[in-house]
Coordinates of C-alpha atoms in Angstrom, one line a residue:
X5 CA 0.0 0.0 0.0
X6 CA 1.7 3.4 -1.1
X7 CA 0.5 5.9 1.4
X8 CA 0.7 9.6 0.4
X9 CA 2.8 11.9 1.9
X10 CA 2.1 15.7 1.9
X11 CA 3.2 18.8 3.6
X12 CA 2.1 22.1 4.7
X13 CA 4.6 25.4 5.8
X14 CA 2.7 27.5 8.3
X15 CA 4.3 31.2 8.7
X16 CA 2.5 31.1 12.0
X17 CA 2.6 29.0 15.2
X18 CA -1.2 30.6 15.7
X19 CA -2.2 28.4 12.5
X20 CA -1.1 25.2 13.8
X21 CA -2.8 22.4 13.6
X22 CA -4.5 21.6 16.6
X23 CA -2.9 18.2 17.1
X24 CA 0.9 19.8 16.9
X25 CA 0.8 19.2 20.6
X26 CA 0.5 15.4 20.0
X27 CA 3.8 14.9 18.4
X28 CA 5.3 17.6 20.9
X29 CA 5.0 15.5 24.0
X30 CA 8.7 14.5 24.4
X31 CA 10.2 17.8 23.6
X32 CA 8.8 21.0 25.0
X33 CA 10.7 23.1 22.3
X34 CA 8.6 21.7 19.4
X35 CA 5.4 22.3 21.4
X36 CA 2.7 25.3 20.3
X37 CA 3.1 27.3 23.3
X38 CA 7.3 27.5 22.7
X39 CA 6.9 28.0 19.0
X40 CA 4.5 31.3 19.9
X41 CA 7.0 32.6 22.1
X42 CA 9.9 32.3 19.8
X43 CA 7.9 33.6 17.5
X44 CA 6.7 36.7 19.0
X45 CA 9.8 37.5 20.6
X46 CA 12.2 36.1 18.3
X47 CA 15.3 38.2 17.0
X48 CA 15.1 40.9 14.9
X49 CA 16.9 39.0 12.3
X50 CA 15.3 35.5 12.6
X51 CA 11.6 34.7 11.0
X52 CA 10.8 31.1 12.1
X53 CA 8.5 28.7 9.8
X54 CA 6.8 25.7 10.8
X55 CA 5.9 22.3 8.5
X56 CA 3.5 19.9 8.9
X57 CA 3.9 16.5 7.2
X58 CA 1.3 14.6 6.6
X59 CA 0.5 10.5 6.1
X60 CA -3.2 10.7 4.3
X61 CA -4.6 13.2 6.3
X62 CA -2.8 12.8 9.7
X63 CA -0.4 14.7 10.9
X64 CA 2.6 12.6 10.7
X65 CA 5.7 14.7 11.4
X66 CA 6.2 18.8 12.9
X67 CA 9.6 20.6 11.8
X68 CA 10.7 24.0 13.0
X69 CA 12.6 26.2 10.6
X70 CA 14.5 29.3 11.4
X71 CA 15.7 32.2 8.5
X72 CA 18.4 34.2 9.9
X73 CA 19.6 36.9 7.9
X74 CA 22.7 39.0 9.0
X75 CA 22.2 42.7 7.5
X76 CA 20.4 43.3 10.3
X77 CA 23.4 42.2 12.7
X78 CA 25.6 44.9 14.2
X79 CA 28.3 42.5 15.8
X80 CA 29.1 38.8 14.9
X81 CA 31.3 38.7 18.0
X82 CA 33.0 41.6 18.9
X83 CA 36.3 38.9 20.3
X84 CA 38.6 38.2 18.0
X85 CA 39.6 41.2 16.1
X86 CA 42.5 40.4 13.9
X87 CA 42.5 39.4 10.5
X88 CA 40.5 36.3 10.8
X89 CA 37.5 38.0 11.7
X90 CA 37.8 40.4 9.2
X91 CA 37.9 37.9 6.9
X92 CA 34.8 35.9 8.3
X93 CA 32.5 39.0 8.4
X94 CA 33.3 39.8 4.4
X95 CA 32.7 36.0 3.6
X96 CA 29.8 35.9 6.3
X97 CA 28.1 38.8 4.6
X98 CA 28.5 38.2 1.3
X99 CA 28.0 34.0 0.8
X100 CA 26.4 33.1 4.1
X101 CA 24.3 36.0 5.2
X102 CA 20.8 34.7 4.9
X103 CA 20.7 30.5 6.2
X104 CA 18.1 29.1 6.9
X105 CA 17.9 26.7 9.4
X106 CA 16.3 23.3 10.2
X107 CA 16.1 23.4 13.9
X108 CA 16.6 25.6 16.5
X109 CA 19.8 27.6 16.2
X110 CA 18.9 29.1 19.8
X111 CA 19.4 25.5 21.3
X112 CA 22.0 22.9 21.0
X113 CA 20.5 19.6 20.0
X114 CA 17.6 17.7 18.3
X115 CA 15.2 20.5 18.1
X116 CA 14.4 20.4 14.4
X117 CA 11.7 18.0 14.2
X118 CA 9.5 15.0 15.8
X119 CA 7.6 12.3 13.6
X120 CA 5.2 10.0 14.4
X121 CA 6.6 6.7 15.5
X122 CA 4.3 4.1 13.4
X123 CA 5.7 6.0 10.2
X124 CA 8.2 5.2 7.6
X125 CA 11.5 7.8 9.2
X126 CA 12.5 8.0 5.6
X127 CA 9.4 8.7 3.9
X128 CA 9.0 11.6 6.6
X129 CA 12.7 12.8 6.0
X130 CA 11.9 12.5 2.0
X131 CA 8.7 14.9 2.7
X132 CA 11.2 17.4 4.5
X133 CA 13.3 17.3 1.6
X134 CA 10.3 18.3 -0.7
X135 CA 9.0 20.9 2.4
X136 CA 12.9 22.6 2.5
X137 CA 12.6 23.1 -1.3
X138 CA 9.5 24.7 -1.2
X139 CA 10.3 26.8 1.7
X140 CA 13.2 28.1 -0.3
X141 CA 11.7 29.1 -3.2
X142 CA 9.0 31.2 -1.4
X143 CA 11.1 32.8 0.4
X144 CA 13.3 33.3 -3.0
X145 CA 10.0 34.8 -4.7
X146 CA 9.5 37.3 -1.3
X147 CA 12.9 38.6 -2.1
X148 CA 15.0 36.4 0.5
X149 CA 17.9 34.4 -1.6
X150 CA 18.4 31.4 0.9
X151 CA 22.7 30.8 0.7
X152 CA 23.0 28.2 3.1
X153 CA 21.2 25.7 4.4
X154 CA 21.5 23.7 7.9
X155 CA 20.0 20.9 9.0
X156 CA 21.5 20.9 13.1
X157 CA 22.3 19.1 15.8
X158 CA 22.3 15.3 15.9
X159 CA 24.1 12.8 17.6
X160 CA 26.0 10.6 15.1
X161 CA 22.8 7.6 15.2
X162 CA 20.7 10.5 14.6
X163 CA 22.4 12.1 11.7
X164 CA 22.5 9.3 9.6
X165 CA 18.8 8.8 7.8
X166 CA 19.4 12.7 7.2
X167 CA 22.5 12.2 5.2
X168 CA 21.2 9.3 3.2
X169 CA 18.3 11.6 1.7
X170 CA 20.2 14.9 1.7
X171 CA 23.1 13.4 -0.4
X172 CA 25.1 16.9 -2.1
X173 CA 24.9 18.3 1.8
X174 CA 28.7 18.2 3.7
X175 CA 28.2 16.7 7.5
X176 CA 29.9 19.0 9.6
X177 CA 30.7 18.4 13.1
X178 CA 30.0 21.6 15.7
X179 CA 31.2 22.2 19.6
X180 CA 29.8 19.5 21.2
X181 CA 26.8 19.9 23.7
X182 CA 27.9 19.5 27.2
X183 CA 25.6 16.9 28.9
X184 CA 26.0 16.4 32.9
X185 CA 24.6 13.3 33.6
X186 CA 22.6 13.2 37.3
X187 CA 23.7 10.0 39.5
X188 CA 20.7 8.2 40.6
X189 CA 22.0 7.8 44.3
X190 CA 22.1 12.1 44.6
X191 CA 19.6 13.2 46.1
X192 CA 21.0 16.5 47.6
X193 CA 23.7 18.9 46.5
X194 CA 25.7 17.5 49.5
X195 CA 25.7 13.8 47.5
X196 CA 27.4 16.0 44.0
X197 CA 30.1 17.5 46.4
X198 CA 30.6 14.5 48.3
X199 CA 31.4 12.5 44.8
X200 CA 34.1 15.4 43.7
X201 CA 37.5 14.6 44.6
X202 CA 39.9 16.9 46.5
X203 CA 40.8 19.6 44.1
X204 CA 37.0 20.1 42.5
X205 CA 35.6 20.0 46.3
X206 CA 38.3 23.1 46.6
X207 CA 37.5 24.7 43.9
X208 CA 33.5 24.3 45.1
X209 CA 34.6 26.2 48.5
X210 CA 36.3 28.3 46.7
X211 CA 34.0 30.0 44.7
X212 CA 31.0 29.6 47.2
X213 CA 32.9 31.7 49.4
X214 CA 33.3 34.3 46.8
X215 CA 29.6 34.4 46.5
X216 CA 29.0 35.5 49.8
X217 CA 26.9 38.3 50.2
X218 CA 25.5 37.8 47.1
X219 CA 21.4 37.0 47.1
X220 CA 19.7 34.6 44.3
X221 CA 16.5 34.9 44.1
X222 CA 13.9 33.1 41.4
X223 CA 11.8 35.9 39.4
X224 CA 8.2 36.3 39.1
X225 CA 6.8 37.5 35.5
X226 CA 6.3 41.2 37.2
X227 CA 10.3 41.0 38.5
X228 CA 11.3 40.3 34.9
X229 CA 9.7 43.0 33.8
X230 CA 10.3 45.3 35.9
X231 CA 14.5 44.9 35.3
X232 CA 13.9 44.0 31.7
X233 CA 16.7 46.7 30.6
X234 CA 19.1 45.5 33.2
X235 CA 18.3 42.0 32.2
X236 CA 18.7 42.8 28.8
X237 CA 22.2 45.1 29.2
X238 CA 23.4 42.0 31.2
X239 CA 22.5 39.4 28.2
X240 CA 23.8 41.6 25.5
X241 CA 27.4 42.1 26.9
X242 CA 27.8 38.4 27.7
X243 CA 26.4 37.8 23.8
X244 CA 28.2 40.3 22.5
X245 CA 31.5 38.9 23.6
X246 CA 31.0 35.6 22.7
X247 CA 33.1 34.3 19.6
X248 CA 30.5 34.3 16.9
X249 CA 27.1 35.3 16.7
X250 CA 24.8 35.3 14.5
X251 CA 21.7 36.2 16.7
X252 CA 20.5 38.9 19.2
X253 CA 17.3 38.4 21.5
X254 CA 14.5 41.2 20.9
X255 CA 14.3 42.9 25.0
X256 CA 10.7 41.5 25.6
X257 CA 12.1 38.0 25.3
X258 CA 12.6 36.7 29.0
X259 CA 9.1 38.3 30.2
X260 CA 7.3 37.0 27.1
X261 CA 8.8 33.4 27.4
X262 CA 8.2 33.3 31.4
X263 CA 4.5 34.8 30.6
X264 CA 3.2 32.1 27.9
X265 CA 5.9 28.9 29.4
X266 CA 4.9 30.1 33.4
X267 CA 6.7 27.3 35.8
X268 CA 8.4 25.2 32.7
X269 CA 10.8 28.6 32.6
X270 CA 13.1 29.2 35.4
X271 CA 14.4 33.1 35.8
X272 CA 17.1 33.5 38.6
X273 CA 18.7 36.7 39.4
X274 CA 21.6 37.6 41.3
X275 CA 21.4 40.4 43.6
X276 CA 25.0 42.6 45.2
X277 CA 23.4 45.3 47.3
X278 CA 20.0 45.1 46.2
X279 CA 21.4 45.7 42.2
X280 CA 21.0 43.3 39.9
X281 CA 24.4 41.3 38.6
X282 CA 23.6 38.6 37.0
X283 CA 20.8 36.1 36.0
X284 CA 20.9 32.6 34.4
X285 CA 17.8 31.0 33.0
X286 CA 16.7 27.1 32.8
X287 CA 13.6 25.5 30.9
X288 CA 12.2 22.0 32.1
X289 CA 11.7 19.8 29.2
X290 CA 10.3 16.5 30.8
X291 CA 13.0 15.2 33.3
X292 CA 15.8 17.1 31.3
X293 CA 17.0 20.7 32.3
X294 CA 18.0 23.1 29.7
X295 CA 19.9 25.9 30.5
X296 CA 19.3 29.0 28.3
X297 CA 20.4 32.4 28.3
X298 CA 22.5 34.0 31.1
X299 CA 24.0 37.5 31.5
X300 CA 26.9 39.2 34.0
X301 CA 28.4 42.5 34.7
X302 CA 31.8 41.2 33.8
X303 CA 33.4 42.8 37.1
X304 CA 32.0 41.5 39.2
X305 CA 31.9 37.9 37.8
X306 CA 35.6 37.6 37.8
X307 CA 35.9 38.8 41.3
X308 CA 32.9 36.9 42.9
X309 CA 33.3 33.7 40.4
X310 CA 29.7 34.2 39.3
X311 CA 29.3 31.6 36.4
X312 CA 30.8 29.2 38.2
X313 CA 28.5 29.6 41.2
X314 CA 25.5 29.9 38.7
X315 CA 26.7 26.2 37.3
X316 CA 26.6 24.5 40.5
X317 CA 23.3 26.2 41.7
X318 CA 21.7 24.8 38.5
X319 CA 23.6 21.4 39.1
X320 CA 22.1 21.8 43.1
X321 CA 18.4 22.5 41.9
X322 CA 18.1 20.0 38.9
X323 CA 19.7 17.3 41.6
X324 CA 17.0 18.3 44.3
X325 CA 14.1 18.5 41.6
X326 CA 14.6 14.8 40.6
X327 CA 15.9 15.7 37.1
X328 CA 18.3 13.1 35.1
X329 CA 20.4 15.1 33.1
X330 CA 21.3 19.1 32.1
X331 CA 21.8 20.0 28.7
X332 CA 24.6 22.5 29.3
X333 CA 24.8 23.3 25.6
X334 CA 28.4 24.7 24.2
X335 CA 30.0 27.7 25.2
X336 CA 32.3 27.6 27.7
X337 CA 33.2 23.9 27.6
X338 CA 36.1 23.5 30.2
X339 CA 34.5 25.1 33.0
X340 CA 31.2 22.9 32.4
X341 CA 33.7 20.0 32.0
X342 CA 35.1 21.2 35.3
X343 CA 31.7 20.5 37.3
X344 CA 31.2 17.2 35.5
X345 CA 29.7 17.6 31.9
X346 CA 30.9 15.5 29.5
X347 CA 31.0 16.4 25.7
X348 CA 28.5 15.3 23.1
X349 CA 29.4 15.0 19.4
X350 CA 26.9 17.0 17.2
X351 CA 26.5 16.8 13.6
X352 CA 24.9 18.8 11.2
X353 CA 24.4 18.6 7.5
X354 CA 25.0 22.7 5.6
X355 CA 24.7 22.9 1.8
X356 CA 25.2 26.3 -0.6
X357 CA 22.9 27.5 -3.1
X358 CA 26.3 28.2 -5.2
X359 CA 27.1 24.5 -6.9
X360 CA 30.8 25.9 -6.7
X361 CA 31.1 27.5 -2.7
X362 CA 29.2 24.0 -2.1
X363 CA 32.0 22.2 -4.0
X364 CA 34.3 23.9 -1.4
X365 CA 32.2 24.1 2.0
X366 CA 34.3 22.6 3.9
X367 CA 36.6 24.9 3.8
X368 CA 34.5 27.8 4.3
X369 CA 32.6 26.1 7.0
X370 CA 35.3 26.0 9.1
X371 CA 36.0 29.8 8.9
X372 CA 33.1 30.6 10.0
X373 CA 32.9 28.1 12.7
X374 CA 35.8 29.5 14.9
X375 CA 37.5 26.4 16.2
X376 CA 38.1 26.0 20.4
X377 CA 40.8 24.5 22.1
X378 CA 39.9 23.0 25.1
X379 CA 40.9 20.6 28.1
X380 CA 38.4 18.0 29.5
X381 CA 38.5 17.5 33.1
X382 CA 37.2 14.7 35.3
X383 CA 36.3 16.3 38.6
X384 CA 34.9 13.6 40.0
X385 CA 36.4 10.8 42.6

C-alpha cells in the first residue's frame, strides 16, 4: 500500500494544527506554546517557519525552521579582532548572510523536528526534503535568496537517515553539547560534592565563598519586567562577547517566554546590594534541564566567580528536583567540564545555493565556525 505523503509550511505558530501538541510530548521546544514565544519575541533578524507532514490526512511529522539573515546584525562577536574576523564577516556577509535553518539555532540539539513513530522515518525525511525546497523558493520569490542551508544538531545515530536523503549536503561536526549526567544515588547537592574529589571540592569552596553576600533569588513575570533593561544590558554584553554570533534576542524575550511557558521557565537573578548582577535562566523539558540564556556584569563575575556559582546552583536545583540530566549546551566547555559535563558530538548537515562555494564548504565552514581548544576534566572521585 503506497501511502501519500504531503506537507504544509505554516508562517505562523497561531495556524497550527490543533494536534501539533500530540507529536510535541517529548520535547517542549517543538510544542505550540514555545513556537509562539519564539515567534513573537524572536530576534530581529530570525523569521521562524513551521511544517507539517502529513500520512493521508494525519499529521505525521512537525519541523521548525529558522531564517536568519545577517544585514540586520551589528556584531558577529566583537572577540577576535584580527584578521580572521575580518575575513569571516566579508565571507559571512557576502555568501552566508541569509541561512536558513532546520532546527533551533537558539538551542543545542535535536530540536528540528519530531515524527510520528508508526511511520516510515524515511518517507518523513523525503517529505522534509520536498518541504525545504519549497520553503526556499517562497522565500526566494519574497525577495529572501536562501545561501546556506543547515540541518543541526544530531548525535552521530541521529544524523545518519538525514545524510542518506540529503546526499550533495557536507556533515559537519560543531562544539559539542555538554551533557551532565545526574547520578541516581544524589539526592541533595551534599551527594554531587561529596562525589568530587579533592581539588573540585576546593574549587566548590572556593568560589561559594566568593559568592558570599551575594542573594539569588527566582523571578516572578512582574520581576522580569520590571529589570527587563538590566536584564537585557546583562545578556547583550555576555552575547556580544562571545566568539560568533549570529543572533540577538529582541528585549521583551525573558518576560514573554516566562509569561506564555509560566513554571516550565526558570528566571534566577543575582542580587550585590539590592542591584541586579547577574541572572541565568533554565527551561524544564520532561525530566531534562536546559539551560538558556545567562547575562553578567563582567566585574564583578571575575571577582565573585559568578558563572561558576551559577553552574553549580543549577547542578544543586536539577539534583533536588529529581531531574536526570542538564543539557549544558556549548559555550564555555572546560568550566562545564570542570563540574562534571561530559562532551556530546553533534552533527549537522549545511549545503550552498552556489554549486561551486558548495563544492568547497568545507573549507568555508570552518572559517566561519571558529574552532576552540579546550581541556576535558574529570572532577569527580
Amino acid at each position: 500500500m503506497n501511502t501519500t505523503f504531503t506537507f504544509q509550511i505554516y508562517n505562523s505558530a497561531s495556524l497550527l494544527p490543533l494536534e501539533w501538541n500530540s507529536l510535541a510530548v517529548d520535547n517542549i521546544f517543538l510544542t505550540r506554546e514555545y513556537l509562539e514565544v519564539l515567534e513573537n519575541s524572536s530576534p530581529v533578524n530570525m523569521i521562524c517557519h513551521f511544517i507539517g507532514i502529513f500520512n493521508e490526512d494525519k499529521l505525521a511529522g512537525i519541523v521548525l525552521t529558522q531564517f536568519l539573515f545577517a544585514e540586520k546584525l551589528d556584531s558577529f562577536g566583537e572577540r577576535d579582532q584580527c584578521l580572521k574576523t575580518s575575513v569571516r564577516n566579508f565571507a559571512f556577509k557576502n555568501f552566508a548572510s541569509h541561512v536558513l535553518f532546520v532546527g533551533n539555532n537558539m538551542l543545542t540539539g535535536q530540536n528540528a523536528f519530531a515524527f510520528d513513530k508508526n511511520i516510515k522515518q524515511s518517507k518523513a525525511i523525503k517529505t522534509l526534503h520536498k518541504a525545504i525546497n519549497q520553503l526556499k523558493k517562497d522565500l526566494k520569490a519574497s525577495g529572501k535568496k536562501v545561501h546556506i542551508t543547515s540541518i543541526k544538531d544530531f548525535t552521530a545515530e541521529e544524523i545518519e537517515p538525514l545524510q542518506a536523503e540529503f546526499k550533495n549536503n557536507y556533515t559537519f561536526s560543531t562544539q559539542p553539547n555538554m551533557i551532565f549526567e545526574i547520578n541516581k544515588n544524589w539526592t541533595t547537592e551534599q551527594d554531587y560534592i561529596d562525589a568530587l574529589s579533592k581539588k573540585y571540592r576546593d574549587q566548590y569552596k572556593r568560589a561559594r565563598k566568593k559568592a558570599d553576600g551575594i542573594r539569588k533569588q527566582r523571578m516572578s513575570l512582574q520581576d522580569i519586567q520590571q529589570y527587563e533593561d538590566v536584564i537585557y544590558d546583562l545578556y547583550f554584553h555576555v552575547a556580544k562577547n562571545a566568539p560568533f554570533n549570529t543572533f540577538f534576542l529582541a528585549r521583551n524575550h525573558f518576560s514573554f517566554f516566562k509569561e506564555i511557558m509560566k513554571d516550565n521557565f526558570l528566571f534566577y537573578g543575582y542580587f550585590l546590594e539590592d542591584k541586579l548582577i547577574g541572572f541565568n535562566t533554565l527551561i524544564k523539558n520532561g525530566n531534562v534541564m536546559d539551560t538558556y540564556f545567562l547575562g553578567y556584569d563582567e566585574t564583578i563575575q571575575r571577582e565573585r566567580m559568578l558563572y561558576l556559582n551559577m553552574l553549580y546552583d543549577m547542578i544543586a536545583y536539577s539534583i533536588n528536583q529529581g531531574f536526570s540530566e542538564i543539557v549544558f549546551a556549548r559555550t564555555a566547555l572546560e568550566i562545564k567540564s570542570s563540574v562534571g559535563a561530559k562532551p556530546l558530538k553533534m552533527y549537522g548537515l549545511i549545503t550552498h545555493s552556489n554549486a561551486l562555494i558548495n563544492h568547497n564548504i568545507a573549507k568555508l565552514f570552518n572559517y566561519l565556525e571558529p574552532k576552540t581548544d579546550w581541556q576535558e576534566r574529570n572532577p569527580f572521585k
